[in-house]
Amino acid sequence: RYIDGGFTSMQPCAFWKDSITISTFSSQQDICPRDCPAIFHDFRMFNFSFQFSLENITRMTHALFPPDLVILQGYYYRGYDDAVSYLRRL
């Protein structure tokens, strides 16, 4: 059973090859933040690949304890840039 995507399966349709996967954390998803690859360790949890980095720890902290509006707007614009970068790679 699914309780919440963050607790049971972050990517429940990951096995579909023609789906676009999106994450708010730096990982191996199609659209996600791209952190410096030399500073993380990759691990898998809840059907989700996650890169252990300082930036991701900060994102996780902000997911649990929302920061001020300026930081949230920064996440919004970086998410837009991540999506545009993905579309350019197609």
PDB file as gemmi writes it, atoms N, CA and C in Angstrom:
CRYST1    1.000    1.000    1.000  90.00  90.00  90.00 P 1                      
ATOM      1  N   ARG A   1       0.833  -1.190   0.000  1.00  0.00           N  
ATOM      2  CA  ARG A   1       0.000   0.000   0.000  1.00  0.00           C  
ATOM      3  C   ARG A   1       0.869   1.242   0.000  1.00  0.00           C  
ATOM      4  N   TYR A   2       0.322   2.290  -0.582  1.00  0.00           N  
ATOM      5  CA  TYR A   2       1.031   3.563  -0.625  1.00  0.00           C  
ATOM      6  C   TYR A   2       0.491   4.501   0.446  1.00  0.00           C  
ATOM      7  N   ILE A   3       1.351   5.028   1.255  1.00  0.00           N  
ATOM      8  CA  ILE A   3       0.974   6.014   2.260  1.00  0.00           C  
ATOM      9  C   ILE A   3       1.220   7.400   1.687  1.00  0.00           C  
ATOM     10  N   ASP A   4       2.423   7.609   1.222  1.00  0.00           N  
ATOM     11  CA  ASP A   4       2.842   8.882   0.665  1.00  0.00           C  
ATOM     12  C   ASP A   4       4.034   8.578  -0.226  1.00  0.00           C  
ATOM     13  N   GLY A   5       4.149   9.273  -1.330  1.00  0.00           N  
ATOM     14  CA  GLY A   5       5.242   9.009  -2.255  1.00  0.00           C  
ATOM     15  C   GLY A   5       6.614   9.103  -1.620  1.00  0.00           C  
ATOM     16  N   GLY A   6       6.767   9.984  -0.655  1.00  0.00           N  
ATOM     17  CA  GLY A   6       8.058  10.147   0.000  1.00  0.00           C  
ATOM     18  C   GLY A   6       8.418   9.019   0.943  1.00  0.00           C  
ATOM     19  N   PHE A   7       7.437   8.227   1.352  1.00  0.00           N  
ATOM     20  CA  PHE A   7       7.701   7.155   2.314  1.00  0.00           C  
ATOM     21  C   PHE A   7       7.635   5.756   1.707  1.00  0.00           C  
ATOM     22  N   THR A   8       6.891   5.582   0.624  1.00  0.00           N  
ATOM     23  CA  THR A   8       6.719   4.233   0.096  1.00  0.00           C  
ATOM     24  C   THR A   8       7.369   4.017  -1.260  1.00  0.00           C  
ATOM     25  N   SER A   9       7.215   4.941  -2.179  1.00  0.00           N  
ATOM     26  CA  SER A   9       7.800   4.778  -3.503  1.00  0.00           C  
ATOM     27  C   SER A   9       7.893   6.138  -4.178  1.00  0.00           C  
ATOM     28  N   MET A  10       9.094   6.687  -4.201  1.00  0.00           N  
ATOM     29  CA  MET A  10       9.273   8.023  -4.772  1.00  0.00           C  
ATOM     30  C   MET A  10       8.996   8.042  -6.275  1.00  0.00           C  
ATOM     31  N   GLN A  11       9.237   6.927  -6.966  1.00  0.00           N  
ATOM     32  CA  GLN A  11       9.009   6.829  -8.406  1.00  0.00           C  
ATOM     33  C   GLN A  11       8.225   5.547  -8.687  1.00  0.00           C  
ATOM     34  N   PRO A  12       6.914   5.520  -8.432  1.00  0.00           N  
ATOM     35  CA  PRO A  12       6.147   4.283  -8.576  1.00  0.00           C  
ATOM     36  C   PRO A  12       6.086   3.751 -10.002  1.00  0.00           C  
ATOM     37  N   CYS A  13       6.332   4.578 -10.997  1.00  0.00           N  
ATOM     38  CA  CYS A  13       6.280   4.136 -12.399  1.00  0.00           C  
ATOM     39  C   CYS A  13       7.668   4.140 -13.019  1.00  0.00           C  
ATOM     40  N   ALA A  14       8.699   3.929 -12.239  1.00  0.00           N  
ATOM     41  CA  ALA A  14      10.075   3.992 -12.728  1.00  0.00           C  
ATOM     42  C   ALA A  14      10.368   2.923 -13.771  1.00  0.00           C  
ATOM     43  N   PHE A  15       9.606   1.842 -13.780  1.00  0.00           N  
ATOM     44  CA  PHE A  15       9.852   0.760 -14.726  1.00  0.00           C  
ATOM     45  C   PHE A  15       9.340   1.093 -16.121  1.00  0.00           C  
ATOM     46  N   TRP A  16       8.527   2.127 -16.275  1.00  0.00           N  
ATOM     47  CA  TRP A  16       8.061   2.537 -17.599  1.00  0.00           C  
ATOM     48  C   TRP A  16       9.207   3.238 -18.312  1.00  0.00           C  
ATOM     49  N   LYS A  17       9.605   2.719 -19.444  1.00  0.00           N  
ATOM     50  CA  LYS A  17      10.750   3.276 -20.166  1.00  0.00           C  
ATOM     51  C   LYS A  17      10.415   4.573 -20.892  1.00  0.00           C  
ATOM     52  N   ASP A  18       9.141   4.814 -21.182  1.00  0.00           N  
ATOM     53  CA  ASP A  18       8.773   6.012 -21.937  1.00  0.00           C  
ATOM     54  C   ASP A  18       8.219   7.123 -21.052  1.00  0.00           C  
ATOM     55  N   SER A  19       8.441   7.043 -19.756  1.00  0.00           N  
ATOM     56  CA  SER A  19       7.974   8.097 -18.855  1.00  0.00           C  
ATOM     57  C   SER A  19       9.138   9.028 -18.505  1.00  0.00           C  
ATOM     58  N   ILE A  20       8.811  10.262 -18.208  1.00  0.00           N  
ATOM     59  CA  ILE A  20       9.804  11.237 -17.778  1.00  0.00           C  
ATOM     60  C   ILE A  20       9.778  11.265 -16.254  1.00  0.00           C  
ATOM     61  N   THR A  21      10.918  11.026 -15.645  1.00  0.00           N  
ATOM     62  CA  THR A  21      10.988  11.030 -14.184  1.00  0.00           C  
ATOM     63  C   THR A  21      11.520  12.379 -13.700  1.00  0.00           C  
ATOM     64  N   ILE A  22      10.938  12.870 -12.622  1.00  0.00           N  
ATOM     65  CA  ILE A  22      11.264  14.193 -12.085  1.00  0.00           C  
ATOM     66  C   ILE A  22      11.528  14.063 -10.588  1.00  0.00           C  
ATOM     67  N   SER A  23      12.515  14.793 -10.116  1.00  0.00           N  
ATOM     68  CA  SER A  23      12.823  14.783  -8.691  1.00  0.00           C  
ATOM     69  C   SER A  23      13.242  16.171  -8.230  1.00  0.00           C  
ATOM     70  N   THR A  24      12.914  16.491  -7.005  1.00  0.00           N  
ATOM     71  CA  THR A  24      13.374  17.748  -6.413  1.00  0.00           C  
ATOM     72  C   THR A  24      14.774  17.602  -5.831  1.00  0.00           C  
ATOM     73  N   PHE A  25      15.280  16.366  -5.810  1.00  0.00           N  
ATOM     74  CA  PHE A  25      16.605  16.089  -5.278  1.00  0.00           C  
ATOM     75  C   PHE A  25      17.534  15.666  -6.407  1.00  0.00           C  
ATOM     76  N   SER A  26      18.814  15.952  -6.273  1.00  0.00           N  
ATOM     77  CA  SER A  26      19.803  15.527  -7.248  1.00  0.00           C  
ATOM     78  C   SER A  26      19.855  14.004  -7.249  1.00  0.00           C  
ATOM     79  N   SER A  27      19.662  13.413  -8.420  1.00  0.00           N  
ATOM     80  CA  SER A  27      19.574  11.958  -8.530  1.00  0.00           C  
ATOM     81  C   SER A  27      19.796  11.556  -9.979  1.00  0.00           C  
ATOM     82  N   GLN A  28      19.347  10.374 -10.347  1.00  0.00           N  
ATOM     83  CA  GLN A  28      19.479   9.886 -11.714  1.00  0.00           C  
ATOM     84  C   GLN A  28      18.183  10.056 -12.498  1.00  0.00           C  
ATOM     85  N   GLN A  29      17.308  10.933 -12.067  1.00  0.00           N  
ATOM     86  CA  GLN A  29      16.041  11.158 -12.759  1.00  0.00           C  
ATOM     87  C   GLN A  29      16.285  12.040 -13.983  1.00  0.00           C  
ATOM     88  N   ASP A  30      15.308  12.057 -14.892  1.00  0.00           N  
ATOM     89  CA  ASP A  30      15.449  12.852 -16.113  1.00  0.00           C  
ATOM     90  C   ASP A  30      15.550  14.346 -15.808  1.00  0.00           C  
ATOM     91  N   ILE A  31      14.658  14.831 -14.975  1.00  0.00           N  
ATOM     92  CA  ILE A  31      14.654  16.247 -14.598  1.00  0.00           C  
ATOM     93  C   ILE A  31      14.911  16.337 -13.100  1.00  0.00           C  
ATOM     94  N   CYS A  32      16.040  16.917 -12.745  1.00  0.00           N  
ATOM     95  CA  CYS A  32      16.402  17.086 -11.338  1.00  0.00           C  
ATOM     96  C   CYS A  32      17.559  18.071 -11.254  1.00  0.00           C  
ATOM     97  N   PRO A  33      17.832  18.588 -10.069  1.00  0.00           N  
ATOM     98  CA  PRO A  33      19.003  19.460  -9.917  1.00  0.00           C  
ATOM     99  C   PRO A  33      20.279  18.672 -10.212  1.00  0.00           C  
ATOM    100  N   ARG A  34      21.255  19.332 -10.793  1.00  0.00           N  
ATOM    101  CA  ARG A  34      22.542  18.692 -11.093  1.00  0.00           C  
ATOM    102  C   ARG A  34      23.606  19.263 -10.165  1.00  0.00           C  
ATOM    103  N   ASP A  35      24.019  18.460  -9.198  1.00  0.00           N  
ATOM    104  CA  ASP A  35      25.066  18.874  -8.269  1.00  0.00           C  
ATOM    105  C   ASP A  35      26.413  18.401  -8.790  1.00  0.00           C  
ATOM    106  N   CYS A  36      27.483  18.863  -8.174  1.00  0.00           N  
ATOM    107  CA  CYS A  36      28.828  18.453  -8.559  1.00  0.00           C  
ATOM    108  C   CYS A  36      28.963  16.934  -8.380  1.00  0.00           C  
ATOM    109  N   PRO A  37      29.274  16.193  -9.439  1.00  0.00           N  
ATOM    110  CA  PRO A  37      29.313  14.724  -9.334  1.00  0.00           C  
ATOM    111  C   PRO A  37      30.459  14.176  -8.490  1.00  0.00           C  
ATOM    112  N   ALA A  38      31.433  14.993  -8.160  1.00  0.00           N  
ATOM    113  CA  ALA A  38      32.575  14.491  -7.386  1.00  0.00           C  
ATOM    114  C   ALA A  38      32.319  14.490  -5.884  1.00  0.00           C  
ATOM    115  N   ILE A  39      31.198  15.042  -5.448  1.00  0.00           N  
ATOM    116  CA  ILE A  39      30.993  15.249  -4.016  1.00  0.00           C  
ATOM    117  C   ILE A  39      29.853  14.404  -3.452  1.00  0.00           C  
ATOM    118  N   PHE A  40      29.348  13.433  -4.162  1.00  0.00           N  
ATOM    119  CA  PHE A  40      28.211  12.690  -3.633  1.00  0.00           C  
ATOM    120  C   PHE A  40      28.439  11.186  -3.692  1.00  0.00           C  
ATOM    121  N   HIS A  41      27.641  10.482  -2.938  1.00  0.00           N  
ATOM    122  CA  HIS A  41      27.564   9.029  -3.003  1.00  0.00           C  
ATOM    123  C   HIS A  41      26.136   8.695  -3.384  1.00  0.00           C  
ATOM    124  N   ASP A  42      25.973   7.792  -4.315  1.00  0.00           N  
ATOM    125  CA  ASP A  42      24.655   7.432  -4.817  1.00  0.00           C  
ATOM    126  C   ASP A  42      24.115   6.244  -4.024  1.00  0.00           C  
ATOM    127  N   PHE A  43      22.874   6.332  -3.563  1.00  0.00           N  
ATOM    128  CA  PHE A  43      22.255   5.182  -2.915  1.00  0.00           C  
ATOM    129  C   PHE A  43      20.790   5.103  -3.303  1.00  0.00           C  
ATOM    130  N   ARG A  44      20.204   3.935  -3.102  1.00  0.00           N  
ATOM    131  CA  ARG A  44      18.833   3.669  -3.516  1.00  0.00           C  
ATOM    132  C   ARG A  44      17.966   3.414  -2.287  1.00  0.00           C  
ATOM    133  N   MET A  45      16.781   4.075  -2.272  1.00  0.00           N  
ATOM    134  CA  MET A  45      15.864   3.938  -1.150  1.00  0.00           C  
ATOM    135  C   MET A  45      14.449   4.187  -1.660  1.00  0.00           C  
ATOM    136  N   PHE A  46      13.503   3.344  -1.276  1.00  0.00           N  
ATOM    137  CA  PHE A  46      12.090   3.508  -1.658  1.00  0.00           C  
ATOM    138  C   PHE A  46      11.917   3.624  -3.173  1.00  0.00           C  
ATOM    139  N   ASN A  47      12.579   2.750  -3.933  1.00  0.00           N  
ATOM    140  CA  ASN A  47      12.481   2.739  -5.391  1.00  0.00           C  
ATOM    141  C   ASN A  47      12.953   4.069  -5.983  1.00  0.00           C  
ATOM    142  N   PHE A  48      13.971   4.659  -5.376  1.00  0.00           N  
ATOM    143  CA  PHE A  48      14.430   5.976  -5.784  1.00  0.00           C  
ATOM    144  C   PHE A  48      15.934   6.077  -5.596  1.00  0.00           C  
ATOM    145  N   SER A  49      16.627   6.529  -6.620  1.00  0.00           N  
ATOM    146  CA  SER A  49      18.059   6.760  -6.535  1.00  0.00           C  
ATOM    147  C   SER A  49      18.294   8.163  -5.986  1.00  0.00           C  
ATOM    148  N   PHE A  50      19.149   8.271  -5.000  1.00  0.00           N  
ATOM    149  CA  PHE A  50      19.364   9.540  -4.306  1.00  0.00           C  
ATOM    150  C   PHE A  50      20.858   9.780  -4.173  1.00  0.00           C  
ATOM    151  N   GLN A  51      21.304  10.997  -4.458  1.00  0.00           N  
ATOM    152  CA  GLN A  51      22.713  11.332  -4.324  1.00  0.00           C  
ATOM    153  C   GLN A  51      22.930  12.044  -2.993  1.00  0.00           C  
ATOM    154  N   PHE A  52      23.788  11.473  -2.189  1.00  0.00           N  
ATOM    155  CA  PHE A  52      24.069  12.023  -0.865  1.00  0.00           C  
ATOM    156  C   PHE A  52      25.059  13.171  -1.022  1.00  0.00           C  
ATOM    157  N   SER A  53      24.554  14.396  -0.964  1.00  0.00           N  
ATOM    158  CA  SER A  53      25.391  15.586  -1.108  1.00  0.00           C  
ATOM    159  C   SER A  53      24.905  16.646  -0.125  1.00  0.00           C  
ATOM    160  N   LEU A  54      25.738  17.632   0.111  1.00  0.00           N  
ATOM    161  CA  LEU A  54      25.366  18.722   1.007  1.00  0.00           C  
ATOM    162  C   LEU A  54      24.138  19.465   0.474  1.00  0.00           C  
ATOM    163  N   GLU A  55      24.088  19.652  -0.848  1.00  0.00           N  
ATOM    164  CA  GLU A  55      22.947  20.337  -1.450  1.00  0.00           C  
ATOM    165  C   GLU A  55      21.653  19.557  -1.234  1.00  0.00           C  
ATOM    166  N   ASN A  56      21.705  18.226  -1.387  1.00  0.00           N  
ATOM    167  CA  ASN A  56      20.504  17.413  -1.176  1.00  0.00           C  
ATOM    168  C   ASN A  56      20.077  17.398   0.292  1.00  0.00           C  
ATOM    169  N   ILE A  57      21.039  17.407   1.194  1.00  0.00           N  
ATOM    170  CA  ILE A  57      20.688  17.471   2.619  1.00  0.00           C  
ATOM    171  C   ILE A  57      19.974  18.789   2.913  1.00  0.00           C  
ATOM    172  N   THR A  58      20.458  19.870   2.305  1.00  0.00           N  
ATOM    173  CA  THR A  58      19.799  21.170   2.464  1.00  0.00           C  
ATOM    174  C   THR A  58      18.393  21.128   1.886  1.00  0.00           C  
ATOM    175  N   ARG A  59      18.237  20.529   0.693  1.00  0.00           N  
ATOM    176  CA  ARG A  59      16.900  20.419   0.086  1.00  0.00           C  
ATOM    177  C   ARG A  59      15.959  19.602   0.972  1.00  0.00           C  
ATOM    178  N   MET A  60      16.475  18.519   1.545  1.00  0.00           N  
ATOM    179  CA  MET A  60      15.636  17.689   2.401  1.00  0.00           C  
ATOM    180  C   MET A  60      15.228  18.453   3.663  1.00  0.00           C  
ATOM    181  N   THR A  61      16.152  19.201   4.227  1.00  0.00           N  
ATOM    182  CA  THR A  61      15.829  20.027   5.396  1.00  0.00           C  
ATOM    183  C   THR A  61      14.748  21.043   5.047  1.00  0.00           C  
ATOM    184  N   HIS A  62      14.871  21.661   3.869  1.00  0.00           N  
ATOM    185  CA  HIS A  62      13.868  22.635   3.438  1.00  0.00           C  
ATOM    186  C   HIS A  62      12.526  21.972   3.125  1.00  0.00           C  
ATOM    187  N   ALA A  63      12.533  20.714   2.731  1.00  0.00           N  
ATOM    188  CA  ALA A  63      11.269  20.001   2.500  1.00  0.00           C  
ATOM    189  C   ALA A  63      10.539  19.757   3.819  1.00  0.00           C  
ATOM    190  N   LEU A  64      11.298  19.518   4.875  1.00  0.00           N  
ATOM    191  CA  LEU A  64      10.697  19.268   6.185  1.00  0.00           C  
ATOM    192  C   LEU A  64      10.396  20.551   6.951  1.00  0.00           C  
ATOM    193  N   PHE A  65      11.260  21.540   6.783  1.00  0.00           N  
ATOM    194  CA  PHE A  65      11.115  22.832   7.473  1.00  0.00           C  
ATOM    195  C   PHE A  65      11.221  23.933   6.424  1.00  0.00           C  
ATOM    196  N   PRO A  66      10.108  24.344   5.830  1.00  0.00           N  
ATOM    197  CA  PRO A  66      10.139  25.294   4.710  1.00  0.00           C  
ATOM    198  C   PRO A  66      10.882  26.594   5.051  1.00  0.00           C  
ATOM    199  N   PRO A  67      11.758  27.023   4.132  1.00  0.00           N  
ATOM    200  CA  PRO A  67      12.500  28.269   4.337  1.00  0.00           C  
ATOM    201  C   PRO A  67      11.651  29.480   3.944  1.00  0.00           C  
ATOM    202  N   ASP A  68      12.278  30.640   3.931  1.00  0.00           N  
ATOM    203  CA  ASP A  68      11.521  31.839   3.569  1.00  0.00           C  
ATOM    204  C   ASP A  68      11.201  31.859   2.072  1.00  0.00           C  
ATOM    205  N   LEU A  69      10.371  32.778   1.681  1.00  0.00           N  
ATOM    206  CA  LEU A  69       9.838  32.843   0.322  1.00  0.00           C  
ATOM    207  C   LEU A  69      10.919  33.046  -0.736  1.00  0.00           C  
ATOM    208  N   VAL A  70      11.951  33.786  -0.430  1.00  0.00           N  
ATOM    209  CA  VAL A  70      13.021  34.038  -1.399  1.00  0.00           C  
ATOM    210  C   VAL A  70      13.710  32.727  -1.786  1.00  0.00           C  
ATOM    211  N   ILE A  71      13.992  31.881  -0.826  1.00  0.00           N  
ATOM    212  CA  ILE A  71      14.629  30.587  -1.104  1.00  0.00           C  
ATOM    213  C   ILE A  71      13.679  29.694  -1.893  1.00  0.00           C  
ATOM    214  N   LEU A  72      12.404  29.692  -1.540  1.00  0.00           N  
ATOM    215  CA  LEU A  72      11.425  28.891  -2.281  1.00  0.00           C  
ATOM    216  C   LEU A  72      11.313  29.355  -3.728  1.00  0.00           C  
ATOM    217  N   GLN A  73      11.359  30.662  -3.959  1.00  0.00           N  
ATOM    218  CA  GLN A  73      11.326  31.173  -5.332  1.00  0.00           C  
ATOM    219  C   GLN A  73      12.569  30.733  -6.100  1.00  0.00           C  
ATOM    220  N   GLY A  74      13.704  30.674  -5.416  1.00  0.00           N  
ATOM    221  CA  GLY A  74      14.923  30.176  -6.055  1.00  0.00           C  
ATOM    222  C   GLY A  74      14.768  28.734  -6.503  1.00  0.00           C  
ATOM    223  N   TYR A  75      14.157  27.902  -5.663  1.00  0.00           N  
ATOM    224  CA  TYR A  75      13.888  26.513  -6.053  1.00  0.00           C  
ATOM    225  C   TYR A  75      12.962  26.458  -7.260  1.00  0.00           C  
ATOM    226  N   TYR A  76      11.964  27.308  -7.287  1.00  0.00           N  
ATOM    227  CA  TYR A  76      11.015  27.353  -8.399  1.00  0.00           C  
ATOM    228  C   TYR A  76      11.753  27.641  -9.711  1.00  0.00           C  
ATOM    229  N   TYR A  77      12.590  28.666  -9.727  1.00  0.00           N  
ATOM    230  CA  TYR A  77      13.292  29.040 -10.951  1.00  0.00           C  
ATOM    231  C   TYR A  77      14.350  28.016 -11.342  1.00  0.00           C  
ATOM    232  N   ARG A  78      15.009  27.398 -10.366  1.00  0.00           N  
ATOM    233  CA  ARG A  78      15.969  26.343 -10.698  1.00  0.00           C  
ATOM    234  C   ARG A  78      15.258  25.123 -11.268  1.00  0.00           C  
ATOM    235  N   GLY A  79      14.057  24.823 -10.771  1.00  0.00           N  
ATOM    236  CA  GLY A  79      13.276  23.723 -11.335  1.00  0.00           C  
ATOM    237  C   GLY A  79      12.905  23.988 -12.779  1.00  0.00           C  
ATOM    238  N   TYR A  80      12.543  25.218 -13.069  1.00  0.00           N  
ATOM    239  CA  TYR A  80      12.239  25.605 -14.451  1.00  0.00           C  
ATOM    240  C   TYR A  80      13.480  25.424 -15.324  1.00  0.00           C  
ATOM    241  N   ASP A  81      14.631  25.885 -14.847  1.00  0.00           N  
ATOM    242  CA  ASP A  81      15.876  25.733 -15.600  1.00  0.00           C  
ATOM    243  C   ASP A  81      16.234  24.263 -15.804  1.00  0.00           C  
ATOM    244  N   ASP A  82      15.995  23.425 -14.798  1.00  0.00           N  
ATOM    245  CA  ASP A  82      16.259  21.986 -14.931  1.00  0.00           C  
ATOM    246  C   ASP A  82      15.392  21.374 -16.027  1.00  0.00           C  
ATOM    247  N   ALA A  83      14.123  21.779 -16.095  1.00  0.00           N  
ATOM    248  CA  ALA A  83      13.219  21.260 -17.125  1.00  0.00           C  
ATOM    249  C   ALA A  83      13.660  21.723 -18.508  1.00  0.00           C  
ATOM    250  N   VAL A  84      14.052  22.976 -18.640  1.00  0.00           N  
ATOM    251  CA  VAL A  84      14.527  23.495 -19.927  1.00  0.00           C  
ATOM    252  C   VAL A  84      15.802  22.766 -20.349  1.00  0.00           C  
ATOM    253  N   SER A  85      16.714  22.523 -19.415  1.00  0.00           N  
ATOM    254  CA  SER A  85      17.945  21.788 -19.730  1.00  0.00           C  
ATOM    255  C   SER A  85      17.632  20.390 -20.241  1.00  0.00           C  
ATOM    256  N   TYR A  86      16.666  19.728 -19.621  1.00  0.00           N  
ATOM    257  CA  TYR A  86      16.268  18.392 -20.070  1.00  0.00           C  
ATOM    258  C   TYR A  86      15.732  18.448 -21.498  1.00  0.00           C  
ATOM    259  N   LEU A  87      14.863  19.406 -21.780  1.00  0.00           N  
ATOM    260  CA  LEU A  87      14.284  19.516 -23.120  1.00  0.00           C  
ATOM    261  C   LEU A  87      15.350  19.816 -24.163  1.00  0.00           C  
ATOM    262  N   ARG A  88      16.361  20.562 -23.824  1.00  0.00           N  
ATOM    263  CA  ARG A  88      17.456  20.850 -24.765  1.00  0.00           C  
ATOM    264  C   ARG A  88      18.301  19.610 -25.038  1.00  0.00           C  
ATOM    265  N   ARG A  89      18.391  18.705 -24.057  1.00  0.00           N  
ATOM    266  CA  ARG A  89      19.174  17.472 -24.247  1.00  0.00           C  
ATOM    267  C   ARG A  89      18.464  16.462 -25.131  1.00  0.00           C  
ATOM    268  N   LEU A  90      17.152  16.622 -25.341  1.00  0.00           N  
ATOM    269  CA  LEU A  90      16.396  15.647 -26.147  1.00  0.00           C  
ATOM    270  C   LEU A  90      16.818  15.617 -27.582  1.00  0.00           C  
TER     271      LEU A  90                                                      
END                                                                             
